[in-house]
Amino acid sequence: MPKLWNDTIEAHRLAVREAILDATWKLAAEYGVLAVTMSQIAERAGVGRATLYKYFPDVESILVANHDRHVGDHLAHLAVLRDRAPDPGRQLEAVLEGYAMICHHRGRHGTEELSALLHREEHVGAAQRQLVDLFRDVIAGAAAAGRLRADVVPAELASYCLHALAAAGELTSEEAVRRLVAVTLAGLRATA
Amino acid sequence: MPKLWNDTIEAHRLAVREAILDATWKLAAEYGVLAVTMSQIAERAGVGRATLYKYFPDVESILVANHDRHVGDHLAHLAVLRDRAPDPGRQLEAVLEGYAMICHHRGRHGTEELSALLHREEHVGAAQRQLVDLFRDVIAGAAAAGRLRADVVPAELASYCLHALAAAGELTSEEAVRRLVAVTLAGLRATA
């Protein structure tokens, strides 16, 4: 087969996969994660059940793939915010506020909570690990610049930040989100 | 019917309900929440499917009831810790550390995450609201004693604490949990 034909097949495959992920995400938002079935997903995505099963073995694996896709998008956004900031202290502020705003706009029924529910440890995907690493590295940079407490390692502080900022999903205004970022940041700061 | 007979029926009803909740919780821990079915629950709890449906209409409602039971237990424990502490500042520390330890021992596959996934808002049960209120009131007490920042209201600080301390579920030692409590507390403190 000529290369162009392969490219077309690959593009089609990706488009079907995206349609499946989108359909699952919308169904989960509408009916709740626990209520979504493979039949509903096939119907909403406009594919046959047999086709759906060629892509994913069960609802859980689709939710995991969807979660990884979302976190990947967030990661790219946060990396841009980080790279725009002029120094380690402002990189930290930019990443914290950026992540809090993601949590805020995602709302309470987001995908992050899902990773805690999915049973197997390996379901914490590569993108989620990269998110923790991004926070850890930005925190380590700010710590090296002498702005942060030194009694807790950056990896633990990264976990604290990611959890604390998830509270933004419950807040009703961007002003409140900025207050949450200030409080979270205060926890990281070196005490006088 | 004599009163004793009614009491026996009520005790039996409660025992069956507890068995259903326990069975569901164990199945969810073993196979993941998404994989649990009403048939499995009936078998594990040692009741018929018809009996199970007299108690709960679906898996989701059992998970909600189970979540509420767990949070109720935590709440009672935290109230004891609060009432033992001699002043508002130490009440706050005791409640923060107590909740962090609960999250730590519950581990990553706890029930709290579930409430975020369950679709309808009203599924945030009474016990969960009482937990937020307990944090809010202890924070307000410490704030009145002049120990905390005044630029953020106690309710927002309570939400921050509950989220930040959930990071304890990922930590591998109680020493690390105590560091997390110190970091979270530093976020609440008035800045110099």
Short mmCIF file of C-alpha atoms in Angstrom, two decimals:
data_model
loop_
_atom_site.label_atom_id
_atom_site.label_comp_id
_atom_site.label_asym_id
_atom_site.label_seq_id
_atom_site.Cartn_x
_atom_site.Cartn_y
_atom_site.Cartn_z
CA MET A 1 0.00 0.00 0.00
CA PRO A 2 1.21 3.52 -0.74
CA LYS A 3 2.11 5.60 2.28
CA LEU A 4 -0.76 8.05 1.75
CA TRP A 5 -3.27 5.27 2.20
CA ASN A 6 -1.71 4.30 5.51
CA ASP A 7 -1.87 7.91 6.65
CA THR A 8 -5.57 8.02 5.82
CA ILE A 9 -6.21 4.86 7.82
CA GLU A 10 -4.25 6.22 10.75
CA ALA A 11 -6.13 9.54 10.64
CA HIS A 12 -9.44 7.66 10.54
CA ARG A 13 -8.38 5.48 13.46
CA LEU A 14 -7.49 8.54 15.52
CA ALA A 15 -10.75 10.28 14.62
CA VAL A 16 -12.78 7.25 15.75
CA ARG A 17 -10.79 7.06 18.97
CA GLU A 18 -11.43 10.76 19.67
CA ALA A 19 -15.14 10.31 18.96
CA ILE A 20 -15.27 7.42 21.45
CA LEU A 21 -13.49 9.44 24.13
CA ASP A 22 -15.74 12.47 23.56
CA ALA A 23 -18.92 10.38 23.65
CA THR A 24 -17.86 8.66 26.87
CA TRP A 25 -16.96 11.92 28.54
CA LYS A 26 -20.31 13.50 27.66
CA LEU A 27 -22.25 10.44 28.82
CA ALA A 28 -20.34 10.38 32.10
CA ALA A 29 -21.10 14.07 32.63
CA GLU A 30 -24.78 13.50 31.87
CA TYR A 31 -25.52 10.28 33.71
CA GLY A 32 -22.58 9.78 36.05
CA VAL A 33 -19.58 7.53 35.49
CA LEU A 34 -21.17 4.51 37.13
CA ALA A 35 -24.11 4.49 34.73
CA VAL A 36 -22.25 4.55 31.39
CA THR A 37 -22.37 1.37 29.26
CA MET A 38 -20.46 0.25 26.17
CA SER A 39 -23.72 0.17 24.18
CA GLN A 40 -24.48 3.81 25.01
CA ILE A 41 -20.94 4.81 24.06
CA ALA A 42 -21.14 3.01 20.69
CA GLU A 43 -24.46 4.68 19.90
CA ARG A 44 -23.33 8.16 20.94
CA ALA A 45 -20.00 7.86 19.08
CA GLY A 46 -21.76 6.59 15.96
CA VAL A 47 -19.86 3.31 15.72
CA GLY A 48 -20.93 -0.31 15.97
CA ARG A 49 -20.39 -2.22 19.19
CA ALA A 50 -17.95 -4.57 17.43
CA THR A 51 -15.89 -1.58 16.28
CA LEU A 52 -15.93 -0.07 19.77
CA TYR A 53 -14.52 -3.30 21.22
CA LYS A 54 -11.67 -3.20 18.68
CA TYR A 55 -10.58 0.07 20.28
CA PHE A 56 -11.29 -0.51 23.97
CA PRO A 57 -12.13 -3.61 26.05
CA ASP A 58 -14.36 -1.83 28.61
CA VAL A 59 -15.69 1.49 29.93
CA GLU A 60 -12.90 1.75 32.48
CA SER A 61 -10.17 1.69 29.82
CA ILE A 62 -11.94 4.46 27.87
CA LEU A 63 -12.21 6.58 31.01
CA VAL A 64 -8.51 6.04 31.67
CA ALA A 65 -7.59 7.05 28.09
CA ASN A 66 -9.85 10.07 28.36
CA HIS A 67 -8.32 11.06 31.67
CA ASP A 68 -4.84 10.80 30.19
CA ARG A 69 -5.87 12.97 27.24
CA HIS A 70 -7.26 15.69 29.52
CA VAL A 71 -4.21 15.71 31.77
CA GLY A 72 -2.01 15.88 28.67
CA ASP A 73 -3.85 19.02 27.55
CA HIS A 74 -3.49 20.60 31.01
CA LEU A 75 0.18 19.73 31.05
CA ALA A 76 0.85 21.51 27.75
CA HIS A 77 -1.03 24.59 29.00
CA LEU A 78 0.90 24.68 32.28
CA ALA A 79 4.24 24.29 30.50
CA VAL A 80 3.43 27.39 28.42
CA LEU A 81 2.54 29.38 31.57
CA ARG A 82 5.76 28.23 33.21
CA ASP A 83 7.95 29.13 30.25
CA ARG A 84 6.43 32.61 29.97
CA ALA A 85 7.25 33.57 33.56
CA PRO A 86 10.53 35.45 34.08
CA ASP A 87 11.87 33.83 37.27
CA PRO A 88 11.40 30.70 39.45
CA GLY A 89 9.14 32.47 41.95
CA ARG A 90 6.77 33.71 39.28
CA GLN A 91 6.92 30.36 37.46
CA LEU A 92 5.59 28.77 40.63
CA GLU A 93 2.81 31.33 40.97
CA ALA A 94 1.85 30.96 37.30
CA VAL A 95 1.67 27.16 37.47
CA LEU A 96 -0.31 27.19 40.72
CA GLU A 97 -2.84 29.70 39.43
CA GLY A 98 -3.04 27.96 36.05
CA TYR A 99 -3.80 24.61 37.63
CA ALA A 100 -6.32 26.11 40.07
CA MET A 101 -8.17 27.72 37.15
CA ILE A 102 -8.24 24.38 35.30
CA CYS A 103 -9.78 22.74 38.39
CA HIS A 104 -12.22 25.62 38.76
CA HIS A 105 -13.51 25.47 35.18
CA ARG A 106 -13.57 21.69 35.15
CA GLY A 107 -15.88 21.84 38.14
CA ARG A 108 -16.75 19.19 40.62
CA HIS A 109 -17.35 16.33 38.20
CA GLY A 110 -13.91 16.35 36.69
CA THR A 111 -11.67 13.56 35.58
CA GLU A 112 -8.97 13.89 38.24
CA GLU A 113 -11.15 12.33 40.91
CA LEU A 114 -11.57 9.38 38.63
CA SER A 115 -7.95 8.31 38.80
CA ALA A 116 -8.40 7.71 42.52
CA LEU A 117 -11.36 5.47 41.85
CA LEU A 118 -9.93 3.37 39.07
CA HIS A 119 -8.71 0.33 40.84
CA ARG A 120 -5.31 -0.54 39.49
CA GLU A 121 -2.27 1.53 40.32
CA GLU A 122 -0.98 1.46 36.73
CA HIS A 123 -4.03 3.47 35.71
CA VAL A 124 -2.27 6.56 36.93
CA GLY A 125 -1.16 7.39 33.44
CA ALA A 126 2.02 8.89 32.10
CA ALA A 127 0.43 12.35 31.80
CA GLN A 128 -0.59 12.40 35.48
CA ARG A 129 2.95 11.49 36.50
CA GLN A 130 4.30 14.25 34.27
CA LEU A 131 1.93 16.72 35.98
CA VAL A 132 3.34 15.82 39.40
CA ASP A 133 6.86 16.08 37.96
CA LEU A 134 6.16 19.52 36.47
CA PHE A 135 4.97 20.80 39.86
CA ARG A 136 7.91 19.16 41.63
CA ASP A 137 10.46 20.74 39.28
CA VAL A 138 8.94 24.23 39.45
CA ILE A 139 8.86 23.96 43.26
CA ALA A 140 12.48 22.76 43.32
CA GLY A 141 13.44 25.76 41.16
CA ALA A 142 11.73 28.22 43.49
CA ALA A 143 13.25 26.45 46.51
CA ALA A 144 16.74 26.78 44.99
CA ALA A 145 16.06 30.51 44.61
CA GLY A 146 15.51 30.55 48.39
CA ARG A 147 11.83 31.41 48.39
CA LEU A 148 10.38 28.24 49.89
CA ARG A 149 10.51 26.19 53.07
CA ALA A 150 13.36 23.69 53.09
CA ASP A 151 11.99 21.21 55.63
CA VAL A 152 9.77 19.33 53.14
CA VAL A 153 11.00 17.83 49.84
CA PRO A 154 9.62 19.22 46.55
CA ALA A 155 7.80 15.97 45.69
CA GLU A 156 5.72 16.16 48.89
CA LEU A 157 5.05 19.86 48.34
CA ALA A 158 3.91 19.07 44.76
CA SER A 159 1.39 16.53 46.07
CA TYR A 160 0.15 19.10 48.64
CA CYS A 161 -0.31 21.72 45.90
CA LEU A 162 -2.19 19.44 43.51
CA HIS A 163 -4.61 18.39 46.24
CA ALA A 164 -5.09 21.83 47.79
CA LEU A 165 -5.73 23.50 44.42
CA ALA A 166 -8.38 20.91 43.54
CA ALA A 167 -10.55 22.79 46.06
CA ALA A 168 -10.96 25.35 43.24
CA GLY A 169 -13.52 22.97 41.71
CA GLU A 170 -15.90 23.88 44.55
CA LEU A 171 -15.34 27.64 44.46
CA THR A 172 -17.85 29.91 42.78
CA SER A 173 -15.67 32.82 41.58
CA GLU A 174 -12.22 33.41 40.09
CA GLU A 175 -11.56 35.82 42.98
CA ALA A 176 -12.03 32.94 45.41
CA VAL A 177 -9.69 30.82 43.26
CA ARG A 178 -6.99 33.48 43.54
CA ARG A 179 -7.43 33.51 47.32
CA LEU A 180 -6.99 29.72 47.34
CA VAL A 181 -3.76 30.09 45.33
CA ALA A 182 -2.48 32.66 47.86
CA VAL A 183 -3.30 30.34 50.78
CA THR A 184 -1.69 27.33 49.07
CA LEU A 185 1.40 29.38 48.23
CA ALA A 186 1.66 30.57 51.85
CA GLY A 187 1.97 26.92 52.89
CA LEU A 188 5.04 26.57 50.66
CA ARG A 189 6.82 29.71 51.83
CA ALA A 190 9.76 29.71 54.20
CA THR A 191 8.62 30.76 57.68
CA ALA A 192 10.20 33.88 59.10
CA MET B 1 -47.09 -7.05 68.30
CA PRO B 2 -45.16 -6.62 71.57
CA LYS B 3 -42.52 -3.94 71.50
CA LEU B 4 -39.66 -6.45 71.88
CA TRP B 5 -40.61 -8.08 68.60
CA ASN B 6 -40.42 -4.73 66.82
CA ASP B 7 -37.00 -4.12 68.31
CA THR B 8 -35.81 -7.47 67.02
CA ILE B 9 -37.05 -6.67 63.54
CA GLU B 10 -35.37 -3.29 63.60
CA ALA B 11 -32.09 -4.82 64.81
CA HIS B 12 -32.28 -7.40 62.03
CA ARG B 13 -32.97 -4.72 59.45
CA LEU B 14 -29.94 -2.71 60.61
CA ALA B 15 -27.73 -5.80 60.59
CA VAL B 16 -28.72 -6.63 56.99
CA ARG B 17 -28.10 -3.03 55.96
CA GLU B 18 -24.63 -3.10 57.56
CA ALA B 19 -23.84 -6.41 55.84
CA ILE B 20 -24.81 -4.91 52.47
CA LEU B 21 -22.65 -1.83 53.04
CA ASP B 22 -19.68 -3.93 54.17
CA ALA B 23 -19.99 -6.31 51.23
CA THR B 24 -20.17 -3.44 48.74
CA TRP B 25 -17.19 -1.69 50.26
CA LYS B 26 -15.06 -4.85 50.10
CA LEU B 27 -16.08 -5.60 46.52
CA ALA B 28 -15.29 -2.02 45.48
CA ALA B 29 -11.86 -2.29 47.09
CA GLU B 30 -11.20 -5.62 45.38
CA TYR B 31 -12.52 -5.00 41.89
CA GLY B 32 -12.96 -1.25 41.63
CA VAL B 33 -16.17 0.71 42.03
CA LEU B 34 -17.07 0.54 38.36
CA ALA B 35 -17.07 -3.26 38.32
CA VAL B 36 -19.41 -3.94 41.27
CA THR B 37 -22.86 -5.37 40.47
CA MET B 38 -26.01 -5.87 42.56
CA SER B 39 -25.72 -9.66 42.08
CA GLN B 40 -22.19 -9.71 43.50
CA ILE B 41 -23.31 -7.61 46.45
CA ALA B 42 -26.26 -9.90 47.22
CA GLU B 43 -24.02 -12.97 47.10
CA ARG B 44 -21.27 -11.45 49.23
CA ALA B 45 -23.73 -10.05 51.80
CA GLY B 46 -25.53 -13.41 52.00
CA VAL B 47 -28.97 -12.08 51.03
CA GLY B 48 -31.21 -12.74 48.04
CA ARG B 49 -31.35 -10.26 45.19
CA ALA B 50 -35.00 -9.48 45.97
CA THR B 51 -34.07 -8.65 49.57
CA LEU B 52 -31.19 -6.46 48.42
CA TYR B 53 -33.54 -4.44 46.21
CA LYS B 54 -35.84 -3.88 49.22
CA TYR B 55 -32.96 -2.03 50.87
CA PHE B 56 -31.33 -0.21 47.94
CA PRO B 57 -32.38 0.49 44.33
CA ASP B 58 -28.87 0.41 42.81
CA VAL B 59 -25.11 0.21 43.45
CA GLU B 60 -24.79 3.97 43.49
CA SER B 61 -27.24 4.40 46.38
CA ILE B 62 -25.31 1.78 48.42
CA LEU B 63 -22.04 3.57 47.75
CA VAL B 64 -23.61 6.83 48.86
CA ALA B 65 -24.94 5.27 52.08
CA ASN B 66 -21.56 3.68 52.71
CA HIS B 67 -19.79 6.98 52.13
CA ASP B 68 -22.11 8.70 54.58
CA ARG B 69 -21.47 6.02 57.20
CA HIS B 70 -17.68 6.39 56.86
CA VAL B 71 -17.80 10.18 57.06
CA GLY B 72 -20.07 9.92 60.11
CA ASP B 73 -17.44 7.76 61.86
CA HIS B 74 -14.68 10.24 60.97
CA LEU B 75 -16.79 13.10 62.21
CA ALA B 76 -17.30 11.51 65.64
CA HIS B 77 -13.56 10.83 65.91
CA LEU B 78 -12.64 14.42 64.96
CA ALA B 79 -15.16 15.87 67.44
CA VAL B 80 -13.45 13.90 70.24
CA LEU B 81 -10.01 15.20 69.17
CA ARG B 82 -11.37 18.75 69.05
CA ASP B 83 -12.99 18.55 72.48
CA ARG B 84 -9.84 17.18 74.08
CA ALA B 85 -7.67 20.10 72.96
CA PRO B 86 -7.26 22.94 75.48
CA ASP B 87 -7.50 26.01 73.20
CA PRO B 88 -8.64 27.04 69.68
CA GLY B 89 -5.14 26.87 68.21
CA ARG B 90 -4.55 23.35 69.42
CA GLN B 91 -8.10 22.33 68.45
CA LEU B 92 -7.25 23.32 64.88
CA GLU B 93 -3.98 21.35 64.93
CA ALA B 94 -5.70 18.30 66.42
CA VAL B 95 -8.49 18.29 63.82
CA LEU B 96 -6.07 18.82 60.92
CA GLU B 97 -3.75 16.03 62.05
CA GLY B 98 -6.69 13.74 62.85
CA TYR B 99 -8.20 14.17 59.40
CA ALA B 100 -4.84 13.76 57.67
CA MET B 101 -4.29 10.47 59.52
CA ILE B 102 -7.74 9.26 58.46
CA CYS B 103 -6.87 10.04 54.83
CA HIS B 104 -3.50 8.36 55.23
CA HIS B 105 -4.86 5.12 56.63
CA ARG B 106 -7.78 5.07 54.25
CA GLY B 107 -5.28 5.14 51.42
CA ARG B 108 -5.77 6.06 47.83
CA HIS B 109 -8.93 4.08 47.14
CA GLY B 110 -11.08 5.76 49.75
CA THR B 111 -14.67 6.73 49.66
CA GLU B 112 -14.22 10.50 49.72
CA GLU B 113 -13.21 10.61 46.07
CA LEU B 114 -16.45 8.87 45.29
CA SER B 115 -18.63 11.79 46.30
CA ALA B 116 -17.05 13.81 43.51
CA LEU B 117 -17.96 11.15 40.99
CA LEU B 118 -21.52 10.50 42.00
CA HIS B 119 -23.50 12.56 39.63
CA ARG B 120 -26.18 14.33 41.59
CA GLU B 121 -25.37 17.17 43.94
CA GLU B 122 -27.67 15.89 46.67
CA HIS B 123 -25.41 12.87 47.03
CA VAL B 124 -23.10 14.97 49.13
CA GLY B 125 -24.63 13.62 52.28
CA ALA B 126 -25.39 15.23 55.60
CA ALA B 127 -22.24 13.79 57.20
CA GLN B 128 -19.98 15.32 54.54
CA ARG B 129 -21.59 18.73 55.09
CA GLN B 130 -21.09 18.34 58.85
CA LEU B 131 -17.41 17.59 58.22
CA VAL B 132 -16.98 20.84 56.30
CA ASP B 133 -18.88 22.67 59.05
CA LEU B 134 -16.69 21.17 61.78
CA PHE B 135 -13.54 22.39 59.97
CA ARG B 136 -15.11 25.79 59.34
CA ASP B 137 -16.07 26.27 63.00
CA VAL B 138 -12.68 25.16 64.36
CA ILE B 139 -10.98 27.52 61.88
CA ALA B 140 -13.32 30.37 62.87
CA GLY B 141 -12.45 29.72 66.53
CA ALA B 142 -8.71 29.87 65.87
CA ALA B 143 -9.19 32.96 63.69
CA ALA B 144 -11.08 34.70 66.52
CA ALA B 145 -8.11 33.92 68.78
CA GLY B 146 -5.99 35.88 66.29
CA ARG B 147 -3.86 33.04 65.00
CA LEU B 148 -5.01 32.88 61.40
CA ARG B 149 -5.09 35.01 58.26
CA ALA B 150 -8.16 37.24 58.07
CA ASP B 151 -8.26 37.80 54.29
CA VAL B 152 -10.06 34.52 53.51
CA VAL B 153 -13.33 33.38 55.12
CA PRO B 154 -13.33 30.22 57.30
CA ALA B 155 -15.54 28.28 54.84
CA GLU B 156 -12.98 28.70 52.02
CA LEU B 157 -10.13 27.82 54.37
CA ALA B 158 -12.05 24.69 55.44
CA SER B 159 -12.36 23.58 51.80
CA TYR B 160 -8.62 24.24 51.29
CA CYS B 161 -7.75 22.13 54.37
CA LEU B 162 -9.96 19.17 53.43
CA HIS B 163 -8.45 19.04 49.94
CA ALA B 164 -4.84 19.63 50.96
CA LEU B 165 -4.94 17.00 53.70
CA ALA B 166 -6.33 14.41 51.29
CA ALA B 167 -2.77 14.30 49.91
CA ALA B 168 -2.02 12.19 53.01
CA GLY B 169 -3.59 9.26 51.15
CA GLU B 170 -0.53 9.19 48.87
CA LEU B 171 2.10 9.55 51.57
CA THR B 172 4.03 6.54 52.78
CA SER B 173 4.81 7.45 56.41
CA GLU B 174 3.17 9.19 59.36
CA GLU B 175 6.19 11.51 59.51
CA ALA B 176 5.34 12.70 55.99
CA VAL B 177 1.70 13.16 57.09
CA ARG B 178 2.83 15.41 59.95
CA ARG B 179 4.91 17.46 57.48
CA LEU B 180 1.81 17.83 55.29
CA VAL B 181 -0.18 19.06 58.31
CA ALA B 182 2.54 21.64 59.06
CA VAL B 183 2.51 22.87 55.43
CA THR B 184 -1.31 23.04 55.35
CA LEU B 185 -1.37 24.89 58.67
CA ALA B 186 1.23 27.37 57.41
CA GLY B 187 -1.20 28.28 54.61
CA LEU B 188 -3.79 29.26 57.24
CA ARG B 189 -1.50 31.35 59.40
CA ALA B 190 -1.50 35.13 59.43
CA THR B 191 1.48 36.44 57.48
CA ALA B 192 3.98 38.56 59.39
#
